[in-house]
mmCIF file of C-alpha atoms in Angstrom:
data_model
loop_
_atom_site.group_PDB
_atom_site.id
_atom_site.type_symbol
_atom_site.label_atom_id
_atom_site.label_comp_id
_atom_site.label_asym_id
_atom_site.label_seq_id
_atom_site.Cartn_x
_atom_site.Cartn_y
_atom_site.Cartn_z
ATOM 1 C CA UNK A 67 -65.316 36.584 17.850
ATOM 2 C CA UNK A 68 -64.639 36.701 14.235
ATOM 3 C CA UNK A 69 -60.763 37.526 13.856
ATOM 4 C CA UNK A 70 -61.529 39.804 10.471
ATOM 5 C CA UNK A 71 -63.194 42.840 10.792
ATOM 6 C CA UNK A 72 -65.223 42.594 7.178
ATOM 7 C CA UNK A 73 -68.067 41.056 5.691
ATOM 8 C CA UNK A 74 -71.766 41.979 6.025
ATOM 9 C CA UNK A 75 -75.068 41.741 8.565
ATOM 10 C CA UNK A 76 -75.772 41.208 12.060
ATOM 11 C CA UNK A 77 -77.428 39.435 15.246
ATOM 12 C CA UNK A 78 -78.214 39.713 18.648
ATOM 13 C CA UNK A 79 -79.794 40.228 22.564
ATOM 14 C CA UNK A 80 -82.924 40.763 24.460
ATOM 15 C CA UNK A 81 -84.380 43.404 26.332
ATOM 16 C CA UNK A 82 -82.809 45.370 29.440
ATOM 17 C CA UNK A 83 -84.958 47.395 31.980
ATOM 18 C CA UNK A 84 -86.520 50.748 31.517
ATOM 19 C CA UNK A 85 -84.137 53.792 32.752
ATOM 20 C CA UNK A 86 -86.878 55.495 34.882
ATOM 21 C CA UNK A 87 -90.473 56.002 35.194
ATOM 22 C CA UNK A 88 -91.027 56.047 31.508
ATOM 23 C CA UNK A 89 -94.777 54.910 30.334
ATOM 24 C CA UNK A 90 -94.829 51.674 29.449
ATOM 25 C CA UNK A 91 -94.517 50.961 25.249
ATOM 26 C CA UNK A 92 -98.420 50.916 23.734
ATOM 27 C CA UNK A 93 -97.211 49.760 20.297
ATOM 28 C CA UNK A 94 -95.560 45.926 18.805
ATOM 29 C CA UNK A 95 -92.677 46.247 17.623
ATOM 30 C CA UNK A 96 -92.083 45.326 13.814
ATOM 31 C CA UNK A 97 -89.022 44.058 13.681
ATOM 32 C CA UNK A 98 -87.593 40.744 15.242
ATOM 33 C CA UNK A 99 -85.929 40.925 18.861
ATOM 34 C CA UNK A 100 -82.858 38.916 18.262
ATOM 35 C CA UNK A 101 -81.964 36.132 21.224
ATOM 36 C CA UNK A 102 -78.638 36.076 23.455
ATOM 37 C CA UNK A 103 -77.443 38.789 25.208
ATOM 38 C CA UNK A 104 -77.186 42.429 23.986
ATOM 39 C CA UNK A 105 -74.586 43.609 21.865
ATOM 40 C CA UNK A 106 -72.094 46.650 21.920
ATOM 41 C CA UNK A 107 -71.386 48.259 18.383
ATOM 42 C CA UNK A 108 -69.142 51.122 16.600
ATOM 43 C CA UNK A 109 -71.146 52.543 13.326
ATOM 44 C CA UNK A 110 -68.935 55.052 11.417
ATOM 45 C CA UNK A 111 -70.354 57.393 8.723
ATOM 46 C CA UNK A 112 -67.588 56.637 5.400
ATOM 47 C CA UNK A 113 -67.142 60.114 4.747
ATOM 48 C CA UNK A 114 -63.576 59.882 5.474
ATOM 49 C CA UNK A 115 -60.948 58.204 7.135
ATOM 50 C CA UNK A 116 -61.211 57.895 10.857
ATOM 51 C CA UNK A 117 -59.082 60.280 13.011
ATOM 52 C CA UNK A 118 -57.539 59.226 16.486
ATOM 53 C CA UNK A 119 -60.634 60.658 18.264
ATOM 54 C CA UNK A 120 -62.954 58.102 16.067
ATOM 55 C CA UNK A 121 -60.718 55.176 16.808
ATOM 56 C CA UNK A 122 -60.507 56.023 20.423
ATOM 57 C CA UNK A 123 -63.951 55.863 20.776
ATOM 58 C CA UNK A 124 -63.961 52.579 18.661
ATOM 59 C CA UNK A 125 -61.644 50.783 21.291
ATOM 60 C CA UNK A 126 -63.559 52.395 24.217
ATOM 61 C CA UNK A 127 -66.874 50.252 22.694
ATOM 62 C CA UNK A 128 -65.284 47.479 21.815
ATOM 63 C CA UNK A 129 -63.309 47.424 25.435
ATOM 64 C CA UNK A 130 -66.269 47.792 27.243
ATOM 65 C CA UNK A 131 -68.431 45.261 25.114
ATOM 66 C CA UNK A 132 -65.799 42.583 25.608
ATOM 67 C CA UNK A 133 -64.834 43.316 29.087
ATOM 68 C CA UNK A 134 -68.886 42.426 29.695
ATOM 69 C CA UNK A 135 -68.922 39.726 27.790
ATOM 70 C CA UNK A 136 -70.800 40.976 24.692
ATOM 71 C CA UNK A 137 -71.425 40.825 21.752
ATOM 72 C CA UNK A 138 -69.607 43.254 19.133
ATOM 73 C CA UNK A 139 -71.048 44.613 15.957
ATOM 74 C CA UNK A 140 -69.735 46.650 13.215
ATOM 75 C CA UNK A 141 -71.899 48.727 11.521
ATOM 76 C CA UNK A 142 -71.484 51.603 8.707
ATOM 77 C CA UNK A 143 -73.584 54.074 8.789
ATOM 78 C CA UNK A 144 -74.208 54.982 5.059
ATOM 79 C CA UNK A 145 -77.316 56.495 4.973
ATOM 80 C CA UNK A 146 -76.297 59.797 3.613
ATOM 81 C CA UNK A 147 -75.489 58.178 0.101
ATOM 82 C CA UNK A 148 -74.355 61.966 -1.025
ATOM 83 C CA UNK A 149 -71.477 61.928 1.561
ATOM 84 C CA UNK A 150 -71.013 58.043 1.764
ATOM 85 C CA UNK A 151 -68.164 55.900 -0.258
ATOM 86 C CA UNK A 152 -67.285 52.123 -0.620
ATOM 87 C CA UNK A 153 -63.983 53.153 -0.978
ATOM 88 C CA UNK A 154 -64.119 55.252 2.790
ATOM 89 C CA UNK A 155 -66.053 51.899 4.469
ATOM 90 C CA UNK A 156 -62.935 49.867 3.009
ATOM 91 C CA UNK A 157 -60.356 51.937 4.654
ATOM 92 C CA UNK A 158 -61.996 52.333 7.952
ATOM 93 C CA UNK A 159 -62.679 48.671 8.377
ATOM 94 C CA UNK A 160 -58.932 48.079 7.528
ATOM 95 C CA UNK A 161 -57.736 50.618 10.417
ATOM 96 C CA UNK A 162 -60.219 49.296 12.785
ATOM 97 C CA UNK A 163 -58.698 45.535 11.672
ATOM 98 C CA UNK A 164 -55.359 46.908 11.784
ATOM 99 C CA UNK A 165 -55.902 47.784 15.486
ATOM 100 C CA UNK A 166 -56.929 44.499 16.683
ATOM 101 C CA UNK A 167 -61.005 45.302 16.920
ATOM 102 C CA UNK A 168 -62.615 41.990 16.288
ATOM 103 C CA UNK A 169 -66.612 41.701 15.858
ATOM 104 C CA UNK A 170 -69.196 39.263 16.246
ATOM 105 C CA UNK A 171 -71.264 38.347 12.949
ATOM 106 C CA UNK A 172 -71.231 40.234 9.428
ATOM 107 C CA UNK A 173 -71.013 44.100 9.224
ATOM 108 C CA UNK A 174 -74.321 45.955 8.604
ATOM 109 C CA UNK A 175 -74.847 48.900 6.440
ATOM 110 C CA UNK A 176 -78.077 51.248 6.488
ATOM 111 C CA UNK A 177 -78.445 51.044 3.311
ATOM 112 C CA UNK A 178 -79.545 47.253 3.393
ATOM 113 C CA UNK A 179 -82.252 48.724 6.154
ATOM 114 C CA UNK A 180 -84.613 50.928 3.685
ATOM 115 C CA UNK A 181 -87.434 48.480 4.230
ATOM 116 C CA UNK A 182 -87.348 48.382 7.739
ATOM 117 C CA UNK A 183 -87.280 52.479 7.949
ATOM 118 C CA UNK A 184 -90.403 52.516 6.242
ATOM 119 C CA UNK A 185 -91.764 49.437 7.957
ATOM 120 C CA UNK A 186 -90.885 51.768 11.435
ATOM 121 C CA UNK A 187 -92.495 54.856 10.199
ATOM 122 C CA UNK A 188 -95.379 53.119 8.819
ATOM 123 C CA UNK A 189 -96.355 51.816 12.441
ATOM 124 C CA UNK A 190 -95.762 55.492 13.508
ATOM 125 C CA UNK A 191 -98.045 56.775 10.668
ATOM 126 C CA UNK A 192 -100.704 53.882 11.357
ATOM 127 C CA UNK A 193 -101.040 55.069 15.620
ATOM 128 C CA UNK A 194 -101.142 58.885 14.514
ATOM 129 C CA UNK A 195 -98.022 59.969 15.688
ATOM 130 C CA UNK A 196 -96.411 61.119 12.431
ATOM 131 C CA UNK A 197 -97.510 64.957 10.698
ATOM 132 C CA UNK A 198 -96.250 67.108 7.702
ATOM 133 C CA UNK A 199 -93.838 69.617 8.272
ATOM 134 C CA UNK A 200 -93.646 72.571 6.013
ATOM 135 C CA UNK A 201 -91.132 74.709 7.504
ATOM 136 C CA UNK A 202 -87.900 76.021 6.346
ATOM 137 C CA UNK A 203 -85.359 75.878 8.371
ATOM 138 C CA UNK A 204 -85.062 80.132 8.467
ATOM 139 C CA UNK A 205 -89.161 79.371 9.645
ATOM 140 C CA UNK A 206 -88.207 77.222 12.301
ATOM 141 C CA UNK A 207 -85.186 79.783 13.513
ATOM 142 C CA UNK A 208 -87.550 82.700 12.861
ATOM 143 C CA UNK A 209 -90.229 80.743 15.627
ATOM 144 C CA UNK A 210 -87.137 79.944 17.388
ATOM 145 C CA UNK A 211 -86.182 84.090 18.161
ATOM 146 C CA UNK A 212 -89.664 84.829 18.922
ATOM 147 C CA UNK A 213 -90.168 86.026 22.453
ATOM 148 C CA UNK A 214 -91.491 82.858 24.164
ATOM 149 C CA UNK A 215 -89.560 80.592 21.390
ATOM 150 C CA UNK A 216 -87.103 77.762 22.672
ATOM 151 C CA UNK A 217 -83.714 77.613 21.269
ATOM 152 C CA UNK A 218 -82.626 74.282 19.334
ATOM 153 C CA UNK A 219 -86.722 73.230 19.686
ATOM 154 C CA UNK A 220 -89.043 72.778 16.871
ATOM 155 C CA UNK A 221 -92.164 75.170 18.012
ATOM 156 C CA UNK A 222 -95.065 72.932 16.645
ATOM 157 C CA UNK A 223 -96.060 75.020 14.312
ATOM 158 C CA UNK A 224 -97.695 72.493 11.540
ATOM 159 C CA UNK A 225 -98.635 69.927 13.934
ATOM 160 C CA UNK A 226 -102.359 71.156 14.935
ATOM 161 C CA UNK A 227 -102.910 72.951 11.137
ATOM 162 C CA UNK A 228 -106.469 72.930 9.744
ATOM 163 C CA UNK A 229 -107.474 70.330 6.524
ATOM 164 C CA UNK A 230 -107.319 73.574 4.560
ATOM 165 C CA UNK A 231 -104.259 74.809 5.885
ATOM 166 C CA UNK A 232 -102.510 71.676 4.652
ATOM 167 C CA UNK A 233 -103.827 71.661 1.314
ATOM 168 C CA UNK A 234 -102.632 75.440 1.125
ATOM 169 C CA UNK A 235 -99.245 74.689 2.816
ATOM 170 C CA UNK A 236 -98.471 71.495 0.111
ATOM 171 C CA UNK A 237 -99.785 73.533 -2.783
ATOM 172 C CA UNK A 238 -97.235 76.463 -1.838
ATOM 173 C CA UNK A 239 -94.655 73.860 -1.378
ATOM 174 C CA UNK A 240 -94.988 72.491 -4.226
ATOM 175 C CA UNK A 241 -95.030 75.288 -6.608
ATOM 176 C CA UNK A 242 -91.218 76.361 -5.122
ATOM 177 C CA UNK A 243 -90.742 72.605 -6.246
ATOM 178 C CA UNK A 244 -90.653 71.188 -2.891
ATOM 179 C CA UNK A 245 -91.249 68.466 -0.614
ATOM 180 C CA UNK A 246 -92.830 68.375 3.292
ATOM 181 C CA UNK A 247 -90.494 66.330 6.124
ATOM 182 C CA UNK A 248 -92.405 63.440 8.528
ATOM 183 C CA UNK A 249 -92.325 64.919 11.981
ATOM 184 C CA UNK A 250 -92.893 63.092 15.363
ATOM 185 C CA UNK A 251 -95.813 64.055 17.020
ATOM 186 C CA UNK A 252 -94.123 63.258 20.533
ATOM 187 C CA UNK A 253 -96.946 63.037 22.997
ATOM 188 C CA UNK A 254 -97.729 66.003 25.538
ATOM 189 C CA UNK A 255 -97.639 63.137 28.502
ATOM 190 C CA UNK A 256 -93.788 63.158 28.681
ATOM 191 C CA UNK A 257 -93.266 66.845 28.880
ATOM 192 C CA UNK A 258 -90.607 66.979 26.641
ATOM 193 C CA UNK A 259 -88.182 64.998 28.281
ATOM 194 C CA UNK A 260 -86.844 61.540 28.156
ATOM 195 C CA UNK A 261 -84.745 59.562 30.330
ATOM 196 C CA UNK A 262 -81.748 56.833 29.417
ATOM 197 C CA UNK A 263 -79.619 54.836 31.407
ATOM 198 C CA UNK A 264 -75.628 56.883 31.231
ATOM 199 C CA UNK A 265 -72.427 55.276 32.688
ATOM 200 C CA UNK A 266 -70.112 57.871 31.635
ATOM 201 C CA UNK A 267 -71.639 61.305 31.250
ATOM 202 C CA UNK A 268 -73.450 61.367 34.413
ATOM 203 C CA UNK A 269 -72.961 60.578 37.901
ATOM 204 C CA UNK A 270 -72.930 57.130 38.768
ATOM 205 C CA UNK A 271 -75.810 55.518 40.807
ATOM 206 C CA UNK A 272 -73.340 52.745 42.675
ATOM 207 C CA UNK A 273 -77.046 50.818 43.278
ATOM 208 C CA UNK A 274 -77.861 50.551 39.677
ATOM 209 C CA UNK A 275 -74.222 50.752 38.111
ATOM 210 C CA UNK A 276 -75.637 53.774 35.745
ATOM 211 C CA UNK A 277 -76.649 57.180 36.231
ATOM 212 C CA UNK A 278 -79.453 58.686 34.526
ATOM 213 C CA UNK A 279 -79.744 61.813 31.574
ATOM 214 C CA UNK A 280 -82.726 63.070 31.142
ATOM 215 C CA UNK A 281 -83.232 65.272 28.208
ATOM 216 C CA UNK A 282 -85.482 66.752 25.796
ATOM 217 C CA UNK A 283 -87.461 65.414 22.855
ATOM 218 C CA UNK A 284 -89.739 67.391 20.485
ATOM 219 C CA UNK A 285 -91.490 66.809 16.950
ATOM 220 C CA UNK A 286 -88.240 65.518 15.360
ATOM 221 C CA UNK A 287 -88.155 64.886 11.800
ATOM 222 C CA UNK A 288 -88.065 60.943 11.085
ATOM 223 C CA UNK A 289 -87.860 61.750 6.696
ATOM 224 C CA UNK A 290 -86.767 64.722 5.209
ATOM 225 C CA UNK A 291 -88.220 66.964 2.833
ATOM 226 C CA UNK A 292 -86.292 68.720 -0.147
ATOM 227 C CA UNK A 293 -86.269 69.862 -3.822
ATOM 228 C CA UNK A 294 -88.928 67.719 -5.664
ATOM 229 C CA UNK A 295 -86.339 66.785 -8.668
ATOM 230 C CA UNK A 296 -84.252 64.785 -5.098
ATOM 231 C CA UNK A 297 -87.645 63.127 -4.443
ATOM 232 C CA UNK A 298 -89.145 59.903 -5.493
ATOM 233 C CA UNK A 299 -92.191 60.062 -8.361
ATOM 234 C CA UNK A 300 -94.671 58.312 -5.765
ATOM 235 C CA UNK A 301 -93.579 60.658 -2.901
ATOM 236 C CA UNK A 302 -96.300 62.683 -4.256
ATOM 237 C CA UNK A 303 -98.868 60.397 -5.284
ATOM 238 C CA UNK A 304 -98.768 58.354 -2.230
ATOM 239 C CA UNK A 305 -99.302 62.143 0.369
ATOM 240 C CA UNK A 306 -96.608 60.823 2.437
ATOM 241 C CA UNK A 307 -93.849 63.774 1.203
ATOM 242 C CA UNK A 308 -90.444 64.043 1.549
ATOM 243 C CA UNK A 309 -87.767 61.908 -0.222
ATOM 244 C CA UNK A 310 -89.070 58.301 -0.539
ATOM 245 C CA UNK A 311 -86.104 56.909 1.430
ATOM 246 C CA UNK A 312 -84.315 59.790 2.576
ATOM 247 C CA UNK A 313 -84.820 59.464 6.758
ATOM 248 C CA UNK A 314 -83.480 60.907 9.469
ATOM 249 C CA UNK A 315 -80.495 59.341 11.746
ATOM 250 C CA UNK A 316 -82.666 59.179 14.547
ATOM 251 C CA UNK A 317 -84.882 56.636 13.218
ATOM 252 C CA UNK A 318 -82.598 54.471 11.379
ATOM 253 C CA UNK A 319 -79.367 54.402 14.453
ATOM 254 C CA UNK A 320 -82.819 52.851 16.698
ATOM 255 C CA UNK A 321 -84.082 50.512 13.827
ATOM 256 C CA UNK A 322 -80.367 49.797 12.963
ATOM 257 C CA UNK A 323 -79.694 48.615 16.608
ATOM 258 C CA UNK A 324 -82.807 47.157 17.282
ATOM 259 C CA UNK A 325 -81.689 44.754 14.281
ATOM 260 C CA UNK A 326 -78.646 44.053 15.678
ATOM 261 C CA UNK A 327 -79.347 43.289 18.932
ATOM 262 C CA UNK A 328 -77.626 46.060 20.192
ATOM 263 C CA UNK A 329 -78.188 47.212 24.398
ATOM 264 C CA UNK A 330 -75.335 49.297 24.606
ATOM 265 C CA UNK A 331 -74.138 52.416 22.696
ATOM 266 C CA UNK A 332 -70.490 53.751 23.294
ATOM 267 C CA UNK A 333 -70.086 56.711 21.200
ATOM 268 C CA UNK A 334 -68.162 60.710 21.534
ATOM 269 C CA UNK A 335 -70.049 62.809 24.115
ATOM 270 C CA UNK A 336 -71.414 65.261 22.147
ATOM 271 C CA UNK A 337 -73.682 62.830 20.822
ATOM 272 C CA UNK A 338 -75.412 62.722 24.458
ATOM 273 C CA UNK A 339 -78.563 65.351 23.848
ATOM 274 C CA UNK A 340 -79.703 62.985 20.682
ATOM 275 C CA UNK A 341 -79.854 59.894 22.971
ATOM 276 C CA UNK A 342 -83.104 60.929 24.693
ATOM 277 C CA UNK A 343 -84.682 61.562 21.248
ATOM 278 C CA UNK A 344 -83.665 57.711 20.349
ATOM 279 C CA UNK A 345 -84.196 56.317 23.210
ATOM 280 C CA UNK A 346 -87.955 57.906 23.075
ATOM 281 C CA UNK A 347 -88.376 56.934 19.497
ATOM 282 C CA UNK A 348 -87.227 52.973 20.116
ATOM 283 C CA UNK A 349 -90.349 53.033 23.084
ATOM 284 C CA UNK A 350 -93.069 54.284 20.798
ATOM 285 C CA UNK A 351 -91.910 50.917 18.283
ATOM 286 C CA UNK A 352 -91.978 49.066 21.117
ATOM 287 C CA UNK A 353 -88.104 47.995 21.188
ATOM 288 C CA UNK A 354 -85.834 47.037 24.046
ATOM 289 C CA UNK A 355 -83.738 49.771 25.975
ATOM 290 C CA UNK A 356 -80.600 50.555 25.460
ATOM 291 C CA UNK A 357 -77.812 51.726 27.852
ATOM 292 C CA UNK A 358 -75.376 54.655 26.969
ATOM 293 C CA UNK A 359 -71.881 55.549 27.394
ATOM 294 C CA UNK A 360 -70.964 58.975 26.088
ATOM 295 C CA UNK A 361 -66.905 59.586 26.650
ATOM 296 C CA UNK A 362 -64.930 62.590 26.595
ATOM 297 C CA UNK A 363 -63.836 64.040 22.725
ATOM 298 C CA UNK A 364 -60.246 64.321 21.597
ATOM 299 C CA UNK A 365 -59.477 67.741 21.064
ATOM 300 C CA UNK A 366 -57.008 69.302 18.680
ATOM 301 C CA UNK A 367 -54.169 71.614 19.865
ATOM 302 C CA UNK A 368 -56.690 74.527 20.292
ATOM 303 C CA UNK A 369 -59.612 72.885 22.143
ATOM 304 C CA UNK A 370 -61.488 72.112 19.356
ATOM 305 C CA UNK A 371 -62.830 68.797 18.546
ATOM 306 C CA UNK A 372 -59.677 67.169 16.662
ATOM 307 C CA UNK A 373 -59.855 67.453 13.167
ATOM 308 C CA UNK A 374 -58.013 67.135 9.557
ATOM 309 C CA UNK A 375 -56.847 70.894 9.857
ATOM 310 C CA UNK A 376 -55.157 69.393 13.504
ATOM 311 C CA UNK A 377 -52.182 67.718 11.171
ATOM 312 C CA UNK A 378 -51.358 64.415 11.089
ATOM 313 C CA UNK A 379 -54.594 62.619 12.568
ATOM 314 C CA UNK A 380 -55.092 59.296 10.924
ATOM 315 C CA UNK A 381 -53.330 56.110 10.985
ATOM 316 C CA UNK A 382 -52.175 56.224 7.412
ATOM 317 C CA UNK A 383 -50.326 59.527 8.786
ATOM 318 C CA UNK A 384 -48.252 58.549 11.677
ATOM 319 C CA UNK A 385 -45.097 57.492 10.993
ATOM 320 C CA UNK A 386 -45.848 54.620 13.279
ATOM 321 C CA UNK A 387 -49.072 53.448 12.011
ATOM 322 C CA UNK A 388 -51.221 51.639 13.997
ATOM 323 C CA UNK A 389 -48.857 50.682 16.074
ATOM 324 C CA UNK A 390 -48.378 54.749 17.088
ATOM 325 C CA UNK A 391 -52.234 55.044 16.885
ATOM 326 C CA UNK A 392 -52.864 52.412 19.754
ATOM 327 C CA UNK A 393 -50.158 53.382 21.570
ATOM 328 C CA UNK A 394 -51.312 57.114 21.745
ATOM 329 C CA UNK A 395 -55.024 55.252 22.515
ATOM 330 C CA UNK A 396 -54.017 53.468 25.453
ATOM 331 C CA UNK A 397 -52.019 56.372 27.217
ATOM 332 C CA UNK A 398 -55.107 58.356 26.845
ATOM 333 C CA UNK A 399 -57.433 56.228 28.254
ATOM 334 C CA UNK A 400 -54.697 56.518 31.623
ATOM 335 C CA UNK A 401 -55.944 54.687 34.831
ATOM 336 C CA UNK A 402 -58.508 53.199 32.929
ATOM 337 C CA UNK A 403 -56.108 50.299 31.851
ATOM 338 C CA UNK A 404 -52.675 49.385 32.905
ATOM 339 C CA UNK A 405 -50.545 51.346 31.646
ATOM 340 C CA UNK A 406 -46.806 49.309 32.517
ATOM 341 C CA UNK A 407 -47.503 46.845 29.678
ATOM 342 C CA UNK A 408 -43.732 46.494 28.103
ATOM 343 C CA UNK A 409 -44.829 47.206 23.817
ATOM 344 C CA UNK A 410 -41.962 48.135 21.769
ATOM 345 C CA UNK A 411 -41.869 49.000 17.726
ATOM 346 C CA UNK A 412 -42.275 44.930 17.168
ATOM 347 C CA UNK A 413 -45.220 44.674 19.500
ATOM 348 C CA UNK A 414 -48.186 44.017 17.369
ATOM 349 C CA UNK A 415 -51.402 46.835 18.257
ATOM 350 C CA UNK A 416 -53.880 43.697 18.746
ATOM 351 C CA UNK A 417 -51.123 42.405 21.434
ATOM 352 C CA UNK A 418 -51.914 46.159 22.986
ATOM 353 C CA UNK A 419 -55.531 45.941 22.908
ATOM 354 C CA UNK A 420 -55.283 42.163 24.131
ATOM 355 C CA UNK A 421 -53.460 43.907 27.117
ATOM 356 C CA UNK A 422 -56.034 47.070 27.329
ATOM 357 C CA UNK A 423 -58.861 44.232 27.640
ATOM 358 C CA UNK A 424 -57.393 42.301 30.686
ATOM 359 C CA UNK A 425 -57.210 45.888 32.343
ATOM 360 C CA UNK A 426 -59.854 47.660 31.807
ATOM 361 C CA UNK A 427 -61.699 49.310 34.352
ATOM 362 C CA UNK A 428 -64.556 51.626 33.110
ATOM 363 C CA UNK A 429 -65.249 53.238 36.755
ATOM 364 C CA UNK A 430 -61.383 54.819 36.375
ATOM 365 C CA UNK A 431 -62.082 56.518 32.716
ATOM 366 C CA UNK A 432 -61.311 60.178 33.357
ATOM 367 C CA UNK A 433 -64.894 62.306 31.883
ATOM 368 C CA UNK A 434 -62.355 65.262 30.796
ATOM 369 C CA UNK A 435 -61.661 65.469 27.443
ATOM 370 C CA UNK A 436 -58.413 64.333 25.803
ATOM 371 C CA UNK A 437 -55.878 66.445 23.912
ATOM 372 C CA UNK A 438 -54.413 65.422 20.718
ATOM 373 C CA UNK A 439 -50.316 66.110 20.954
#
């Protein structure tokens, strides 16, 4: 492991079974499978500095990656350039550093990843599984109220439109000076669910060390649409739609990982609904599984997920630092690691973490979430 957290691109692992009775993958993947053995990884969005629930989380993946003798990857995950800074990356990859969290290989950003997004939704174009979406979001929550609509589910309602209709549909788009999203056409054979491989949020099956989620997956939108004066000049002439590079998370986190290597995913809990959606995405590109561990939120004073308005939240605000920050981290993770481990105001947090590591036991991680204070 590299002993600095900062510098930029990474490697990795093979392929790991199939959750369930999933179809088998019809399509070659077009990106590389990288050899050795999959990879754990923490991708933060630099939108801000990371809070104590964000770096709990962080030591959770890397803790778990390490304890299984992984690989660890650092990713950021800049792909909304509108909310995205340098100067954010810098300061989270210094808190992450100043907590001991050591990765394997140079840190990846989206960004770098453009070609293989459209490389991905070109080989979902090219087997027919990729439509023009027209709807507004108030269209989608107007379908959504309807009396046999589903809640939170895209209803279809462009997917089986007429030649004509689509000619009409782009022409009214287009004269409100806007652009059509890229939806999935997920196949009918699945039902609308998918099933991944969970260690945290689920039961455990002792025989397979995982439990299963199964969950649902509809059309989801792999690029965006928007205002045309957003979009790129040949997102018109070449009928695709949509901002030339402006895709959805779901496809890039599976192309991003699938680049890396990466076979396991430790990331907040309420993240758990989307990993069907990936998971089913990374089949149809033919790319190795990936197993999940969704843990329990931090949640401010009132319940709520832990946020700025929660007061002092960030390393830069504790009095203590990072010192304070890893402390707090390893009482909250209680039986999980051992918690008699003598640290005082000298003791270094990587000296904590070193600790954490020869400890941990994933099967004692409480699934209740953790309060802040």
């Amino acid at each position: 492991m590299n002993d600095a957290p900062a510098s930029p691109e990474p490697q990795g692992p093979e392929s790991q079974n199939p959750a369930s009775q999933n179809p088998e993958p019809q399509n070659p993947a077009p990106l590389g499978r990288p050899a050795g053995r999959p990879a754990g990884r923490y991708a933060p969005s630099p939108s801000g500095d990371l809070h104590l629930g964000n770096l709990r989380t962080a030591v959770l993946a890397w803790l778990i990656a390490t304890t299984e003798n992984r690989p660890f990857r650092l990713r950021i995950d800049d792909i909304d350039a509108q909310r995205s800074t340098a100067e954010a990356a810098s300061r989270q990859l210094e808190d992450l550093a100043d907590l001991g969290i050591t990765h394997d290989g140079p840190i990846a950003r989206q960004q770098e990843n453009m070609p293989h997004y459209r490389a991905a939704l070109k080989q979902l174009q090219d087997a027919g599984m990729v439509y023009e979406c027209y709807c507004s979001r108030k269209d989608i929550a107007d379908a959504q109220r309807a009396p046999h609509g589903l809640p939170g589910r895209y209803p279809g309602t462009c997917r089986n439109l007429t030649d004509a209709e689509r000619d009409q549909r782009r022409a009214d788009l287009l004269a409100q000076g806007r652009m059509w999203s890229l939806r999935l056409a997920a196949s009918e054979d699945i039902e609308g669910e998918w099933a991944v491989r969970e260690r945290v949020a689920v039961a455990h099956d002792p025989g397979r060390n995982s439990g299963e989620f199964r969950g649902e997956v509809d059309d989801m939108v792999l690029r965006r649409g928007g205002n045309i004066e957003r979009a790129d000049d040949d997102a018109v002439d070449d009928g695709a739609g949509g901002h030339a590079d402006d895709f959805a998370y779901n496809l890039c986190v599976v192309v991003d990982d699938a680049l890396a290597g990466v076979g396991q995913v430790v990331r907040g809990d309420d993240l758990l609904t989307s990993a069907p959606r990936q998971a089913y995405l990374a089949h149809l590109l033919g790319l190795p599984d990936v197993e999940y561990a969704h843990v329990p939120l931090v949640l401010g004073p009132e319940g709520r997920r832990l946020a700025k308005r929660d007061g002092a939240v960030t390393l830069r605000e504790l009095p203590g630092g990072a010192r304070e920050g890893m402390q707090w981290i390893r009482a909250s993770l209680g039986k999980a690691v051992d918690q008699s481990f003598s640290s005082d105001a000298t003791t270094p947090p990587a000296a904590i973490l070193a600790h954490m590591r020869d400890t941990f036991d994933l099967a004692k991680l409480s699934r209740e979430p953790v309060t802040w204070r």
